[in-house]
Amino acid sequence: MGIAGTQRPCHPMLTSNFTILLIARALPAFLHPVYVSMAFTVAAASVSKEKAPKAVAKVFIGVSAGMVLGVPVTSYIASEVSFTMGMMFFTMVNALVFMATLLFVPSMPVKEKLSYGTQLNVLKKKIIWYSIMAVTLINGALFGFFSYMSDYLRTVTEVSYSVISILLMIYGLANIIGNVIAGKQLATNPIRSMIFIPFALFTFYICIFILGEWLAATTVIILILGILAGYGQNTMQYMITEAAPEAPDFANGLFLLSANLGTTVGAAACGAFITFFDTRYSVIGSLLFLAASIVFVALRIRTVQSSKTMKLKVAA
């Protein structure tokens, strides 16, 4: 069965064995966070510390643009030609990325190799655990609702699938706007950004819960939520990497681990609300996650401020 219910034969280019296809799917899932983590590190290391948030924001813009363009383009190829050609499109894009990496990413030899013990030592810091919990909860709120956004728009807002596609495109494009804004804000006032994101998301999730039946209001809210999602991704990455500057690679890995854990737990929690109530109440799961995240963001900020106060007393 093809996209949109059309009957199409599947002609796998290399195999029709399900086990091999499953392994082929698992490998990119494993390698994607490794590549993105390295991209964050390279971007931050290529500029001064003050400009690092803007450099990392550009990586997030690439990730957001890839999701916005990649999903509809691949779906179109799969529906109009075949799933095989859709996967071939992915193969070609990855080949181009591989060539671009070889040609344009400069050689950056390791100046100081960190031992595993040094990297794991960051887990002894309270600020890291506060950051991990905050990121897990905020990302859980973001992707908990996003996992069911299509169903929400279909059952609550009651719009057609073509309108849903447009709204999801708006959400994805808004992510890019949020990435740009976050890069600038984190370079000037990161604490304000950390405080802002959970409260702003909480406010607009309440708005979509109340106004979700009205298309015009929902469209505006989804645009704002898309901007906040892009803004939040940058802020969460900064939250963890800034807490462990001595081990940037490990910190980026912790960010991706926390984000993925949040996605899994958030989708499960919001799905439970749908199971026991209905699709509208998936938002409640995200609101609970955000309420809990505010606690850990506050603890993280207080830890930083306490550390600065201690340093000033020692210097005096």
mmCIF file of N, CA and C in Angstrom, residues 41-42 45-46 100-111:
data_model
loop_
_atom_site.group_PDB
_atom_site.id
_atom_site.type_symbol
_atom_site.label_atom_id
_atom_site.label_comp_id
_atom_site.label_asym_id
_atom_site.label_seq_id
_atom_site.Cartn_x
_atom_site.Cartn_y
_atom_site.Cartn_z
ATOM 1 N N THR A 41 29.853 20.413 17.770
ATOM 2 C CA THR A 41 31.195 20.648 18.311
ATOM 3 C C THR A 41 32.060 21.418 17.334
ATOM 4 N N VAL A 42 32.036 21.013 16.060
ATOM 5 C CA VAL A 42 32.831 21.694 15.033
ATOM 6 C C VAL A 42 32.383 23.141 14.880
ATOM 7 N N ALA A 45 33.567 25.139 17.874
ATOM 8 C CA ALA A 45 35.027 25.259 17.920
ATOM 9 C C ALA A 45 35.583 26.150 16.812
ATOM 10 N N SER A 46 34.785 26.401 15.788
ATOM 11 C CA SER A 46 35.272 27.173 14.645
ATOM 12 C C SER A 46 35.207 28.684 14.859
ATOM 13 N N ALA A 100 30.565 16.907 0.518
ATOM 14 C CA ALA A 100 30.686 18.267 1.045
ATOM 15 C C ALA A 100 31.518 18.287 2.317
ATOM 16 N N THR A 101 31.346 17.263 3.156
ATOM 17 C CA THR A 101 32.129 17.167 4.394
ATOM 18 C C THR A 101 33.612 17.031 4.081
ATOM 19 N N LEU A 102 33.937 16.182 3.108
ATOM 20 C CA LEU A 102 35.333 15.988 2.721
ATOM 21 C C LEU A 102 35.944 17.257 2.129
ATOM 22 N N LEU A 103 35.149 17.984 1.354
ATOM 23 C CA LEU A 103 35.682 19.137 0.618
ATOM 24 C C LEU A 103 35.719 20.426 1.438
ATOM 25 N N PHE A 104 34.720 20.624 2.299
ATOM 26 C CA PHE A 104 34.568 21.940 2.918
ATOM 27 C C PHE A 104 34.826 21.995 4.421
ATOM 28 N N VAL A 105 34.750 20.871 5.113
ATOM 29 C CA VAL A 105 35.033 20.897 6.558
ATOM 30 C C VAL A 105 36.542 20.778 6.748
ATOM 31 N N PRO A 106 37.170 21.774 7.351
ATOM 32 C CA PRO A 106 38.626 21.751 7.498
ATOM 33 C C PRO A 106 39.091 20.685 8.472
ATOM 34 N N SER A 107 40.332 20.282 8.322
ATOM 35 C CA SER A 107 40.918 19.329 9.261
ATOM 36 C C SER A 107 41.099 20.012 10.608
ATOM 37 N N MET A 108 40.593 19.372 11.648
ATOM 38 C CA MET A 108 40.668 19.956 12.999
ATOM 39 C C MET A 108 41.251 18.910 13.948
ATOM 40 N N PRO A 109 42.553 18.731 13.931
ATOM 41 C CA PRO A 109 43.178 17.719 14.790
ATOM 42 C C PRO A 109 42.935 18.018 16.263
ATOM 43 N N VAL A 110 42.810 16.967 17.047
ATOM 44 C CA VAL A 110 42.566 17.107 18.486
ATOM 45 C C VAL A 110 43.805 17.687 19.159
ATOM 46 N N LYS A 111 43.630 18.815 19.838
ATOM 47 C CA LYS A 111 44.754 19.455 20.516
ATOM 48 C C LYS A 111 45.041 18.791 21.865
#
